XYZ file of N, CA and C in Angstrom:
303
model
N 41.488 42.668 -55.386
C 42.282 41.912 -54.445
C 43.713 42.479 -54.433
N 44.089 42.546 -53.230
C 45.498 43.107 -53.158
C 46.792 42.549 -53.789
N 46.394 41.486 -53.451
C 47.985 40.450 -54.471
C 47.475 39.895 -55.761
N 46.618 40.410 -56.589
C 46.149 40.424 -57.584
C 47.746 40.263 -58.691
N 47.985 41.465 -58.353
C 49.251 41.659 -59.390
C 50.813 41.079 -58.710
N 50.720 40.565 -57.910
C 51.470 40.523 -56.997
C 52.997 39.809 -57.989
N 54.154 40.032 -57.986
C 55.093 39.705 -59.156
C 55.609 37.911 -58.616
N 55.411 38.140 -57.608
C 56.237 36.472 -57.069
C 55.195 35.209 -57.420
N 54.044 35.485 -57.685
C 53.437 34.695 -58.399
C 53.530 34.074 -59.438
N 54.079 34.776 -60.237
C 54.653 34.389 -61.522
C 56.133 33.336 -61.393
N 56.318 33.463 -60.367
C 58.122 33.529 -59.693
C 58.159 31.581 -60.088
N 59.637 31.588 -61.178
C 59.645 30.281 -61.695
C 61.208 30.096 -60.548
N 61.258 28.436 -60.694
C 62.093 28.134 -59.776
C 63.720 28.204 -60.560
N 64.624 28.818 -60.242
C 65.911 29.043 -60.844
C 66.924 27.854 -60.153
N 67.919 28.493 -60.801
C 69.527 27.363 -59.996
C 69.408 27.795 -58.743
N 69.129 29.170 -58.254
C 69.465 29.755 -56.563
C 68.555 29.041 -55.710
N 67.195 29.117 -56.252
C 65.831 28.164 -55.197
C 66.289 26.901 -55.143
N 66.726 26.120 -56.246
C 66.618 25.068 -56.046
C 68.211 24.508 -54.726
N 68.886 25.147 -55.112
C 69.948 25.141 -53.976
C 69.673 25.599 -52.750
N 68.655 26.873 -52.488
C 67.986 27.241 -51.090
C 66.757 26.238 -50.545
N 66.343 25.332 -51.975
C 65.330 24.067 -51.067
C 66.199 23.682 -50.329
N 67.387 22.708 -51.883
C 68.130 21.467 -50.995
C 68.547 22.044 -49.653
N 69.082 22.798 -49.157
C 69.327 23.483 -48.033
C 68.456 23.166 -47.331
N 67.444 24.110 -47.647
C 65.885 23.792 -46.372
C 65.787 22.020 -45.989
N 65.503 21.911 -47.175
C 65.524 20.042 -47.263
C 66.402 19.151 -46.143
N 67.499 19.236 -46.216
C 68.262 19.095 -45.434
C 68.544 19.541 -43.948
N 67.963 20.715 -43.543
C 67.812 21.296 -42.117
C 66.549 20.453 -41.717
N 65.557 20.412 -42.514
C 64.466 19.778 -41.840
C 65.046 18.211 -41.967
N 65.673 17.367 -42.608
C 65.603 16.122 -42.297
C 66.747 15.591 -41.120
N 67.725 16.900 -40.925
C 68.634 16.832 -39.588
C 67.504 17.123 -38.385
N 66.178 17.771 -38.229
C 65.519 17.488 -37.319
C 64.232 16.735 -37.332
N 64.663 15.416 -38.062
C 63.996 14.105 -37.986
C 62.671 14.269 -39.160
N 62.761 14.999 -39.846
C 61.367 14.950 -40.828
C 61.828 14.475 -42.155
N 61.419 12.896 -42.818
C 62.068 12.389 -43.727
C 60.508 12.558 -44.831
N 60.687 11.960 -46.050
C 59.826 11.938 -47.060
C 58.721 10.998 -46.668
N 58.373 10.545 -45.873
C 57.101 9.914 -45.421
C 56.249 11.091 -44.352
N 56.628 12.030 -43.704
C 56.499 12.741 -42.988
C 55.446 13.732 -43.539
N 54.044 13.783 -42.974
C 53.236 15.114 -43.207
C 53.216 16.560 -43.043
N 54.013 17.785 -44.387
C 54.522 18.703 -44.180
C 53.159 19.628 -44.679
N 53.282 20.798 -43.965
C 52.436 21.793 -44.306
C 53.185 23.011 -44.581
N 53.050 23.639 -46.086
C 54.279 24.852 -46.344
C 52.817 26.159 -46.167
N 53.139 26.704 -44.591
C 52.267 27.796 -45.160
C 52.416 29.129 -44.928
N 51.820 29.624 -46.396
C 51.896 30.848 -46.830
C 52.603 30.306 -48.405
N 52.121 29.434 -48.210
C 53.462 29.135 -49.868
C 53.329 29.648 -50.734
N 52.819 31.177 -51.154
C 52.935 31.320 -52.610
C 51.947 30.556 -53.100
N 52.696 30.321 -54.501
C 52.433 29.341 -55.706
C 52.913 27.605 -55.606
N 53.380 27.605 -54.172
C 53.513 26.444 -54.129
C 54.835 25.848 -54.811
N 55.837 27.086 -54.979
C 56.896 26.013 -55.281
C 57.986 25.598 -54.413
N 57.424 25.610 -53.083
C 58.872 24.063 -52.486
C 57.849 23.341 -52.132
N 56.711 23.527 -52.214
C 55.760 22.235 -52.376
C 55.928 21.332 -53.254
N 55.957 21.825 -54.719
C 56.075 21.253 -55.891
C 57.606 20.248 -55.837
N 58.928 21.331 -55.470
C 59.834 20.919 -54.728
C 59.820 19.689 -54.412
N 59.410 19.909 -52.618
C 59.650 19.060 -52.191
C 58.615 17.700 -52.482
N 57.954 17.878 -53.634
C 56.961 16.604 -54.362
C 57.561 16.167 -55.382
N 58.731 16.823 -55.803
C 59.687 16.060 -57.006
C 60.803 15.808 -56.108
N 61.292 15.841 -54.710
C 61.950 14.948 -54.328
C 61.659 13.720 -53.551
N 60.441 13.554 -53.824
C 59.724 12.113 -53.022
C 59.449 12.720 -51.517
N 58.578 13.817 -51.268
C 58.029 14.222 -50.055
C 56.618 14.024 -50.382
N 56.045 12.660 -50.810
C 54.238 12.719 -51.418
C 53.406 13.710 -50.379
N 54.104 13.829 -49.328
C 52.697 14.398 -47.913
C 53.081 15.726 -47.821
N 53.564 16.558 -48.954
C 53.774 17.882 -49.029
C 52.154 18.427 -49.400
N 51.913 19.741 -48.479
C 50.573 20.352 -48.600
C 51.501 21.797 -48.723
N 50.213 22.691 -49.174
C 50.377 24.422 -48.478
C 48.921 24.855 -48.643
N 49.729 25.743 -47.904
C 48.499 26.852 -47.881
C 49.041 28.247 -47.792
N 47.819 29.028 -48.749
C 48.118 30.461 -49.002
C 46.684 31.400 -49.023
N 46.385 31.614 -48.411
C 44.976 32.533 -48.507
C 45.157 33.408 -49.415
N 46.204 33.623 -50.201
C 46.263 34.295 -51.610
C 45.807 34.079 -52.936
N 46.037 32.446 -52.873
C 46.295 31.780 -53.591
C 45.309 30.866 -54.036
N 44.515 31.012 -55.172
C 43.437 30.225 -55.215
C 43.589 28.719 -55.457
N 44.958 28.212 -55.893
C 45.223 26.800 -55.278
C 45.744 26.278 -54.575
N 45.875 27.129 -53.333
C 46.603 26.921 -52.065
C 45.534 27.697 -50.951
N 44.405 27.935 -51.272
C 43.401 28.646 -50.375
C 42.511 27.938 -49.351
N 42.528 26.754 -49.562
C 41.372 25.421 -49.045
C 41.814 25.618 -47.205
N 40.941 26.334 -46.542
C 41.004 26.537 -45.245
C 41.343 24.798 -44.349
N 40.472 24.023 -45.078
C 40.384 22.298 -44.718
C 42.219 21.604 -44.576
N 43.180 22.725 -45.193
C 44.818 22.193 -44.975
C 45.021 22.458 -43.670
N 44.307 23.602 -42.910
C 44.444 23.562 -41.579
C 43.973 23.179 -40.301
N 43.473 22.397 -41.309
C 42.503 21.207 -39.829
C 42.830 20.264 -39.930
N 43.989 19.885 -40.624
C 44.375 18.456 -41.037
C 45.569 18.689 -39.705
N 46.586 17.066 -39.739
C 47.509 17.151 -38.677
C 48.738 17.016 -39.190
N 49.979 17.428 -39.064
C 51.194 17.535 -39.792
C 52.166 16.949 -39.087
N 53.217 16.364 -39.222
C 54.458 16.176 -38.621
C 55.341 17.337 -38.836
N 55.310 18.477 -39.772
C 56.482 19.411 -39.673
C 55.582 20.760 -40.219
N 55.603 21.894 -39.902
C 55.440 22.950 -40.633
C 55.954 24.113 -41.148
N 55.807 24.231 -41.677
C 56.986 25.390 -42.277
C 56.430 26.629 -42.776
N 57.526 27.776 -42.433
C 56.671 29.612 -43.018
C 57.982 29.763 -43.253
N 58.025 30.429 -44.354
C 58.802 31.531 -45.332
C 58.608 32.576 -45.566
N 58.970 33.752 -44.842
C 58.884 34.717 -45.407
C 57.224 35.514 -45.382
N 56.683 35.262 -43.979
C 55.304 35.133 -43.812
C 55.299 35.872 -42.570
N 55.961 35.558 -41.276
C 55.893 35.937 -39.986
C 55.819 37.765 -40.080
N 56.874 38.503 -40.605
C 57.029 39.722 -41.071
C 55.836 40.202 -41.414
N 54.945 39.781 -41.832
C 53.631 40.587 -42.385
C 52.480 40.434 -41.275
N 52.759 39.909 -39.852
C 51.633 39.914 -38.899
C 52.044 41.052 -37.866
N 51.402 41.619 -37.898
C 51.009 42.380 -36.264
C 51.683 41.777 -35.096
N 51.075 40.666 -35.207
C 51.201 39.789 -33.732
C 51.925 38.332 -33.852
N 53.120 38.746 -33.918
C 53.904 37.315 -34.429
C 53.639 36.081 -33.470
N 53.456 36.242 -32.222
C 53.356 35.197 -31.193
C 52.019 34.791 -31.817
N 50.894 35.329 -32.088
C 49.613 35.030 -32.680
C 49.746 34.019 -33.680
N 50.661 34.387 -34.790
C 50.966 34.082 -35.237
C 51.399 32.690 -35.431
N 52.130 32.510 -34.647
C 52.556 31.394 -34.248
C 51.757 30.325 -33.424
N 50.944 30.925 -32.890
C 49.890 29.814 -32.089
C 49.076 29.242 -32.920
């Protein structure tokens, strides 16, 4: 498997992430998405602004990562979300509009 070794997997959350959540955190709740709100983080990695945003009282935080064997469950994308979110994900498609649909 290609991201077998992949180094950001390992990737623990520091002082800088946790200041680039609160950030994120905050852009999304200036466009109306509060901690009751069903979020989908995908491409997340290992899941940490999932984890994140589940230690700041966001319970309806999901992801998904086809990398990731606990973020792999195809069934996160048939579910329905109030907000979704990509990090650092769009860059690796061919077809970003695809992408996006």
């Amino acid at each position: 498997m290609y991201y077998a070794d992949y180094p950001l997997k390992n990737q623990k959350v520091t002082f800088s992430e946790r200041v680039g959540y609160s950030n994120r955190v905050k852009l999304l709740e200036r466009q109306g998405v509060s901690s009751a709100s069903r979020m989908l983080d995908y491409g997340c990695g290992v899941g940490l602004f999932v984890d994140f945003l589940r230690k700041k009282g966001f319970g309806h935080a999901f992801g998904y990562d086809p990398f990731v064997a606990g973020y792999s469950d195809p069934e996160a994308l048939q579910r329905t979300y109030d907000a979704v979110v990509s990090y650092d994900v769009i860059e690796h498609y061919d077809d970003p509009r695809e992408f996006l649909r």
